[in-house]
Short mmCIF file of C-alpha atoms in Angstrom, two decimals:
data_model
loop_
_atom_site.label_atom_id
_atom_site.label_comp_id
_atom_site.label_asym_id
_atom_site.label_seq_id
_atom_site.Cartn_x
_atom_site.Cartn_y
_atom_site.Cartn_z
CA MET A 1 -2.54 54.44 182.59
CA VAL A 2 -4.60 54.15 178.92
CA PHE A 3 -2.34 50.90 178.29
CA PHE A 4 -4.07 49.49 181.61
CA ILE A 5 -7.23 50.15 180.99
CA PHE A 6 -6.90 47.98 177.35
CA LEU A 7 -5.65 45.13 178.67
CA THR A 8 -8.29 44.75 181.54
CA LEU A 9 -10.96 45.33 178.53
CA VAL A 10 -8.86 42.94 177.00
CA LYS A 11 -8.85 40.55 179.45
CA ILE A 12 -12.86 40.84 180.49
CA LEU A 13 -13.56 39.81 176.34
CA GLY A 14 -11.33 36.28 176.84
CA LEU A 15 -13.16 35.65 179.91
CA VAL A 16 -16.71 36.81 178.78
CA LEU A 17 -16.71 35.41 175.07
CA PRO A 18 -15.43 32.02 176.50
CA LEU A 19 -18.24 32.27 178.56
CA LEU A 20 -21.16 32.78 176.52
CA ILE A 21 -20.08 30.70 174.08
CA GLY A 22 -20.08 28.12 176.65
CA VAL A 23 -23.40 28.74 177.72
CA ALA A 24 -24.77 28.75 174.17
CA TYR A 25 -24.03 25.33 173.34
CA PHE A 26 -24.29 24.23 176.86
CA THR A 27 -28.11 24.72 175.95
CA LEU A 28 -27.05 22.56 172.85
CA ALA A 29 -25.73 19.43 174.97
CA GLU A 30 -28.51 20.22 176.97
CA ARG A 31 -31.11 19.87 174.93
CA LYS A 32 -28.98 17.09 172.66
CA ILE A 33 -28.13 14.14 175.91
CA LEU A 34 -32.16 14.69 177.03
CA SER A 35 -33.39 13.43 173.49
CA SER A 36 -31.27 10.71 173.94
CA ILE A 37 -32.29 9.68 177.71
CA GLN A 38 -35.81 10.36 175.95
CA ARG A 39 -34.68 7.85 173.00
CA ARG A 40 -35.63 10.87 170.49
CA ARG A 41 -33.50 12.61 167.75
CA GLY A 42 -32.93 15.90 169.64
CA PRO A 43 -31.98 19.30 167.57
CA ASN A 44 -30.02 17.84 164.21
CA ALA A 45 -31.56 20.71 161.81
CA ILE A 46 -29.46 23.45 161.40
CA GLY A 47 -25.53 22.58 160.58
CA ILE A 48 -23.96 19.25 161.59
CA TYR A 49 -25.85 17.51 164.41
CA GLY A 50 -27.57 20.48 165.02
CA LEU A 51 -24.59 22.37 166.12
CA LEU A 52 -25.97 26.01 164.63
CA SER A 53 -28.90 25.24 166.30
CA PRO A 54 -27.88 27.79 169.49
CA LEU A 55 -26.57 30.77 166.98
CA SER A 56 -29.65 30.50 165.22
CA ASP A 57 -31.90 30.31 168.79
CA GLY A 58 -30.06 33.75 169.61
CA LEU A 59 -30.29 35.16 166.14
CA LYS A 60 -34.31 34.96 166.52
CA LEU A 61 -33.79 36.03 169.67
CA LEU A 62 -31.89 39.32 168.79
CA LEU A 63 -34.37 39.93 165.83
CA LYS A 64 -37.51 39.60 167.61
CA GLU A 65 -39.81 42.26 169.05
CA THR A 66 -39.11 43.24 172.49
CA ILE A 67 -42.78 43.84 173.77
CA ILE A 68 -43.35 45.81 177.05
CA PRO A 69 -47.03 44.98 179.30
CA SER A 70 -48.97 48.24 179.30
CA ASN A 71 -48.94 48.31 182.38
CA ALA A 72 -45.10 46.86 183.62
CA ASN A 73 -43.06 49.24 185.61
CA LYS A 74 -41.03 50.18 182.13
CA PHE A 75 -37.82 50.48 184.16
CA LEU A 76 -37.73 48.48 186.01
CA PHE A 77 -38.67 45.82 183.64
CA ILE A 78 -35.93 46.98 181.32
CA LEU A 79 -33.45 46.54 184.42
CA ALA A 80 -33.94 43.39 185.39
CA PRO A 81 -32.41 40.65 183.15
CA ILE A 82 -29.88 43.04 182.91
CA LEU A 83 -29.03 42.58 186.41
CA THR A 84 -29.38 38.92 186.19
CA PHE A 85 -26.87 38.52 183.59
CA VAL A 86 -24.52 41.24 184.43
CA ILE A 87 -24.41 39.59 188.58
CA SER A 88 -24.37 36.36 186.64
CA LEU A 89 -21.00 37.08 184.86
CA MET A 90 -19.62 39.20 187.86
CA GLY A 91 -18.98 35.59 189.84
CA TRP A 92 -16.47 34.52 187.02
CA SER A 93 -13.79 37.45 187.77
CA ILE A 94 -12.32 35.64 190.92
CA ILE A 95 -12.24 31.82 189.79
CA PRO A 96 -9.53 30.33 189.20
CA LEU A 97 -8.47 28.31 186.04
CA SER A 98 -5.17 27.05 186.71
CA TYR A 99 -2.39 28.81 189.27
CA GLY A 100 -1.73 32.44 188.36
CA MET A 101 -4.68 32.26 185.58
CA VAL A 102 -7.02 34.21 187.03
CA PHE A 103 -9.01 37.21 186.85
CA ALA A 104 -8.35 39.19 190.25
CA ASP A 105 -6.59 36.74 192.73
CA ILE A 106 -8.25 38.23 195.99
CA PRO A 107 -7.85 37.07 199.96
CA LEU A 108 -11.65 37.15 200.68
CA GLY A 109 -13.04 35.12 197.73
CA MET A 110 -15.83 33.17 198.82
CA LEU A 111 -17.38 35.94 200.61
CA TYR A 112 -17.01 37.61 197.80
CA ILE A 113 -18.70 34.67 196.07
CA LEU A 114 -21.15 34.87 198.49
CA ALA A 115 -22.35 38.47 198.57
CA VAL A 116 -22.39 38.10 194.56
CA SER A 117 -25.02 34.65 194.71
CA SER A 118 -27.02 36.66 197.15
CA LEU A 119 -27.19 39.68 194.65
CA GLY A 120 -28.86 37.33 191.60
CA VAL A 121 -32.53 37.71 193.70
CA TYR A 122 -32.61 40.88 193.56
CA GLY A 123 -33.43 40.46 189.28
CA ILE A 124 -35.28 37.79 189.62
CA ILE A 125 -37.41 40.06 191.99
CA ILE A 126 -37.13 43.15 190.27
CA ALA A 127 -38.85 41.07 187.60
CA GLY A 128 -41.75 39.49 188.98
CA TRP A 129 -42.81 42.64 190.39
CA SER A 130 -42.42 44.98 187.59
CA SER A 131 -44.08 42.69 185.37
CA ASN A 132 -47.34 43.30 186.73
CA SER A 133 -48.73 39.86 186.49
CA LYS A 134 -49.94 37.75 189.25
CA TYR A 135 -47.76 34.81 187.84
CA ALA A 136 -44.12 36.70 187.49
CA PHE A 137 -44.79 37.93 190.84
CA LEU A 138 -45.78 34.46 192.46
CA GLY A 139 -42.40 32.84 191.06
CA SER A 140 -40.12 35.74 191.67
CA LEU A 141 -41.37 35.30 195.63
CA ARG A 142 -40.77 31.95 195.45
CA SER A 143 -36.73 32.15 193.90
CA ALA A 144 -36.49 34.38 196.79
CA ALA A 145 -37.78 32.29 199.52
CA GLN A 146 -35.81 29.46 197.48
CA MET A 147 -32.25 31.29 197.07
CA VAL A 148 -32.55 32.13 200.82
CA SER A 149 -32.96 28.66 202.23
CA TYR A 150 -31.35 27.21 200.37
CA GLU A 151 -27.84 30.12 200.69
CA VAL A 152 -28.10 29.59 204.30
CA SER A 153 -26.68 25.81 204.46
CA ILE A 154 -24.28 26.65 201.68
CA GLY A 155 -22.69 29.22 203.74
CA PHE A 156 -22.19 26.30 206.95
CA VAL A 157 -20.75 24.03 203.60
CA LEU A 158 -18.14 26.86 203.15
CA VAL A 159 -17.28 27.82 206.64
CA SER A 160 -16.29 23.96 207.14
CA ILE A 161 -14.40 24.40 204.12
CA LEU A 162 -12.92 27.53 205.48
CA VAL A 163 -11.67 25.62 208.94
CA CYS A 164 -10.69 22.96 206.63
CA ASN A 165 -8.28 25.24 204.57
CA GLY A 166 -7.86 28.66 206.95
CA SER A 167 -8.07 30.57 203.93
CA LEU A 168 -11.23 32.55 201.98
CA ASN A 169 -8.77 32.58 198.92
CA LEU A 170 -9.92 30.23 196.09
CA THR A 171 -6.44 29.71 195.11
CA ASN A 172 -5.24 28.82 198.57
CA ILE A 173 -8.48 26.58 198.97
CA VAL A 174 -7.39 24.74 196.13
CA MET A 175 -3.95 24.56 196.60
CA GLY A 176 -4.67 23.31 199.94
CA GLN A 177 -6.45 19.82 198.76
CA GLN A 178 -2.96 19.05 196.97
CA GLU A 179 -3.04 15.65 199.11
CA CYS A 180 -6.68 14.94 199.96
CA TRP A 181 -9.08 16.34 198.24
CA TYR A 182 -11.92 17.52 200.14
CA ILE A 183 -14.46 15.51 199.35
CA PHE A 184 -13.47 12.73 200.49
CA PRO A 185 -13.13 14.49 204.73
CA LEU A 186 -16.30 16.13 203.57
CA PHE A 187 -17.81 14.03 201.47
CA PRO A 188 -21.85 14.58 203.22
CA LEU A 189 -21.48 18.29 202.58
CA PHE A 190 -20.43 17.91 199.37
CA LEU A 191 -24.17 15.70 199.24
CA ILE A 192 -25.58 18.68 200.58
CA PHE A 193 -23.40 21.77 198.60
CA LEU A 194 -24.58 19.51 195.37
CA VAL A 195 -28.28 19.18 195.92
CA SER A 196 -28.08 22.75 196.79
CA ILE A 197 -26.75 24.33 194.32
CA LEU A 198 -29.67 23.09 192.05
CA ALA A 199 -32.03 25.04 194.33
CA GLU A 200 -29.50 27.89 193.90
CA THR A 201 -30.27 27.87 190.37
CA ASN A 202 -33.57 26.93 190.23
CA ARG A 203 -33.30 23.80 188.58
CA HIS A 204 -34.68 20.53 188.41
CA PRO A 205 -35.72 19.01 190.77
CA PHE A 206 -36.10 22.74 192.04
CA ASP A 207 -37.96 24.67 189.47
CA LEU A 208 -40.45 26.09 191.60
CA PRO A 209 -40.00 29.42 190.16
CA GLU A 210 -40.25 28.19 186.40
CA ALA A 211 -42.98 25.81 187.20
CA GLU A 212 -45.01 25.92 183.71
CA ALA A 213 -47.36 23.71 184.73
CA GLU A 214 -48.88 26.67 188.13
CA LEU A 215 -46.91 29.46 187.26
CA VAL A 216 -46.52 29.25 183.24
CA SER A 217 -43.32 30.17 183.32
CA GLY A 218 -42.92 32.05 186.33
CA TYR A 219 -40.92 35.42 186.83
CA ASN A 220 -40.19 35.26 182.95
CA VAL A 221 -43.25 35.10 181.90
CA GLU A 222 -43.74 38.61 180.23
CA TYR A 223 -40.31 38.53 179.12
CA SER A 224 -39.72 38.50 174.74
CA ALA A 225 -36.80 38.30 172.74
CA MET A 226 -33.24 39.60 174.25
CA GLY A 227 -35.21 40.48 177.89
CA PHE A 228 -35.99 36.12 178.15
CA ALA A 229 -32.71 35.61 176.78
CA LEU A 230 -30.77 37.39 179.10
CA PHE A 231 -32.68 35.23 182.02
CA PHE A 232 -31.55 32.39 180.06
CA LEU A 233 -28.19 33.52 179.81
CA GLY A 234 -27.88 34.36 183.48
CA GLU A 235 -29.23 30.89 184.46
CA TYR A 236 -27.46 28.79 182.66
CA ALA A 237 -24.02 30.86 183.85
CA ASN A 238 -24.66 30.35 186.68
CA MET A 239 -25.18 26.46 186.36
CA ILE A 240 -21.34 26.80 184.71
CA ILE A 241 -20.31 28.74 187.89
CA MET A 242 -21.23 26.32 189.99
CA SER A 243 -20.06 23.54 189.05
CA SER A 244 -16.67 25.85 188.74
CA LEU A 245 -17.44 25.96 192.18
CA THR A 246 -18.48 22.58 193.61
CA THR A 247 -15.13 21.41 191.80
CA ILE A 248 -12.91 23.98 193.29
CA PHE A 249 -13.94 23.62 197.00
CA PHE A 250 -14.59 19.39 196.51
CA LEU A 251 -12.66 18.15 194.09
CA GLY A 252 -9.05 19.81 194.38
CA GLY A 253 -9.29 22.65 191.30
CA TRP A 254 -6.66 22.29 188.52
CA LEU A 255 -5.51 19.58 190.91
CA ALA A 256 -4.60 15.69 189.56
CA PRO A 257 -2.93 12.68 190.25
CA SER A 258 0.55 12.58 188.99
CA ILE A 259 -0.42 9.82 186.02
CA PHE A 260 -1.91 13.05 184.50
CA SER A 261 0.95 14.98 184.88
CA PHE A 262 0.99 16.24 181.32
CA VAL A 263 -2.43 16.93 180.77
CA PRO A 264 -2.61 20.85 180.83
CA SER A 265 -4.04 22.67 184.13
CA VAL A 266 -6.86 24.26 182.70
CA ILE A 267 -8.32 21.04 180.25
CA ILE A 268 -8.24 19.14 184.22
CA PHE A 269 -10.17 21.77 185.55
CA SER A 270 -12.36 22.06 182.43
CA VAL A 271 -13.65 18.21 182.72
CA LYS A 272 -14.07 18.10 186.08
CA THR A 273 -16.62 21.35 185.56
CA LEU A 274 -17.93 18.91 182.76
CA LEU A 275 -18.72 16.76 184.81
CA PHE A 276 -21.16 18.72 187.43
CA ILE A 277 -22.47 20.08 184.32
CA MET A 278 -23.59 16.79 183.37
CA PHE A 279 -25.03 16.32 186.99
CA PHE A 280 -27.73 19.51 185.92
CA ILE A 281 -28.59 17.89 182.70
CA TRP A 282 -29.03 14.30 184.06
CA ALA A 283 -30.93 15.75 187.37
CA ARG A 284 -33.66 17.36 184.70
CA ALA A 285 -34.24 14.28 182.72
CA ALA A 286 -34.05 11.63 186.37
CA TYR A 287 -36.42 13.07 188.82
CA PRO A 288 -39.73 14.65 189.61
CA ARG A 289 -40.59 18.03 190.79
CA TYR A 290 -40.86 18.95 194.61
CA ARG A 291 -44.02 20.02 196.15
CA TYR A 292 -43.11 23.43 197.41
CA ASP A 293 -43.02 22.60 201.22
CA GLN A 294 -40.74 19.88 200.44
CA LEU A 295 -38.26 21.66 199.31
CA MET A 296 -38.47 24.03 201.79
CA ASP A 297 -38.47 21.07 204.80
CA LEU A 298 -35.26 20.05 202.70
CA GLY A 299 -33.14 22.92 203.07
CA TRP A 300 -34.81 24.27 206.80
CA LYS A 301 -34.99 20.45 208.63
CA ILE A 302 -32.21 18.63 207.46
CA PHE A 303 -29.42 20.39 204.87
CA LEU A 304 -28.97 22.99 207.74
CA PRO A 305 -29.24 21.13 211.04
CA PHE A 306 -26.94 18.64 209.53
CA SER A 307 -24.47 21.32 208.35
CA ILE A 308 -24.08 23.19 211.62
CA GLY A 309 -23.65 19.87 212.86
CA TYR A 310 -20.92 18.81 210.57
CA LEU A 311 -19.07 21.57 210.67
CA ILE A 312 -19.31 21.78 214.67
CA PHE A 313 -18.09 17.27 214.03
CA THR A 314 -15.08 19.04 211.86
CA THR A 315 -14.12 21.51 214.10
CA GLY A 316 -13.76 19.27 217.13
CA ILE A 317 -12.09 17.01 215.15
CA LEU A 318 -8.98 19.61 214.11
CA LEU A 319 -8.83 20.80 217.46
CA GLY A 320 -8.53 17.31 219.24
CA PHE A 321 -5.90 16.51 217.06
CA GLY A 322 -4.07 20.02 216.93
CA ILE A 323 -4.53 20.46 213.38
CA LEU A 324 -6.22 23.53 213.53
CA SER A 325 -4.86 26.40 216.85
CA PRO A 326 -8.05 26.99 219.26
CA SER A 327 -6.42 31.23 218.51
CA PHE A 328 -8.28 30.72 214.48
CA LEU A 329 -11.44 30.42 216.10
#
């Protein structure tokens, strides 16, 4: 029993520590790429090519004083960033990096992902309410409405993948793409999913909850030191996990053409995930922020009807060709 607990702790550390290092250097990569796009140098003072900048930023936030507003609900104010950070790590427990290389290969993995992503909004709402600030509260309300709106479209996209694969297990979804990646038959849903994960993670051009010009940083405006750092880590961890899920659902996970059979499957999975991480950074540099009414119209009036229609279309095609059994429905 003691050995089993020790082994589980080692597996958790083996998953969390590389993720935290990846999140830290994700911030550096973002700053470097944005500076290149904007034709400036970016961080280059600390370490060779600025490679120690994430470590110095983390140390600075760790040593800063945590300031709690006098009118805030202190317990919830402290709980909110911890909750957001923990929830952002929970989803990684079922992400298969290769065949058999997964912490918990549960049969209902897709439902688990939807449940965990839905919980993420609670930390933001608690942060906005407990701060006792109108800017933080408005930012948290915007985030709640935005995340709920786009989770509906994401849900219908995942149902279409379920219809094609017949399984909720993420490993089975990847193995079902050995002949054809789902990005080809489900390309319109891929585009919807790609835009929806930007809104789900509150990133440009859908960063309405953090609109600096309107809300002075939004729901985390009253946070400093490690409270702010945990929100920051949670946001970037969510971006990485969403990039991983896009790879699993549409690009065949660790699968690759036979010409790349000599490449380790973990490397293949990582390269595909990096492509979508680059997409997050490029979208921040390329697009202006949406108005809030445009954001909601896009989610409810365009993405939702189209994802439902494509689900019906996909189901009809599979039933018509006898690929899908009526008993499955």
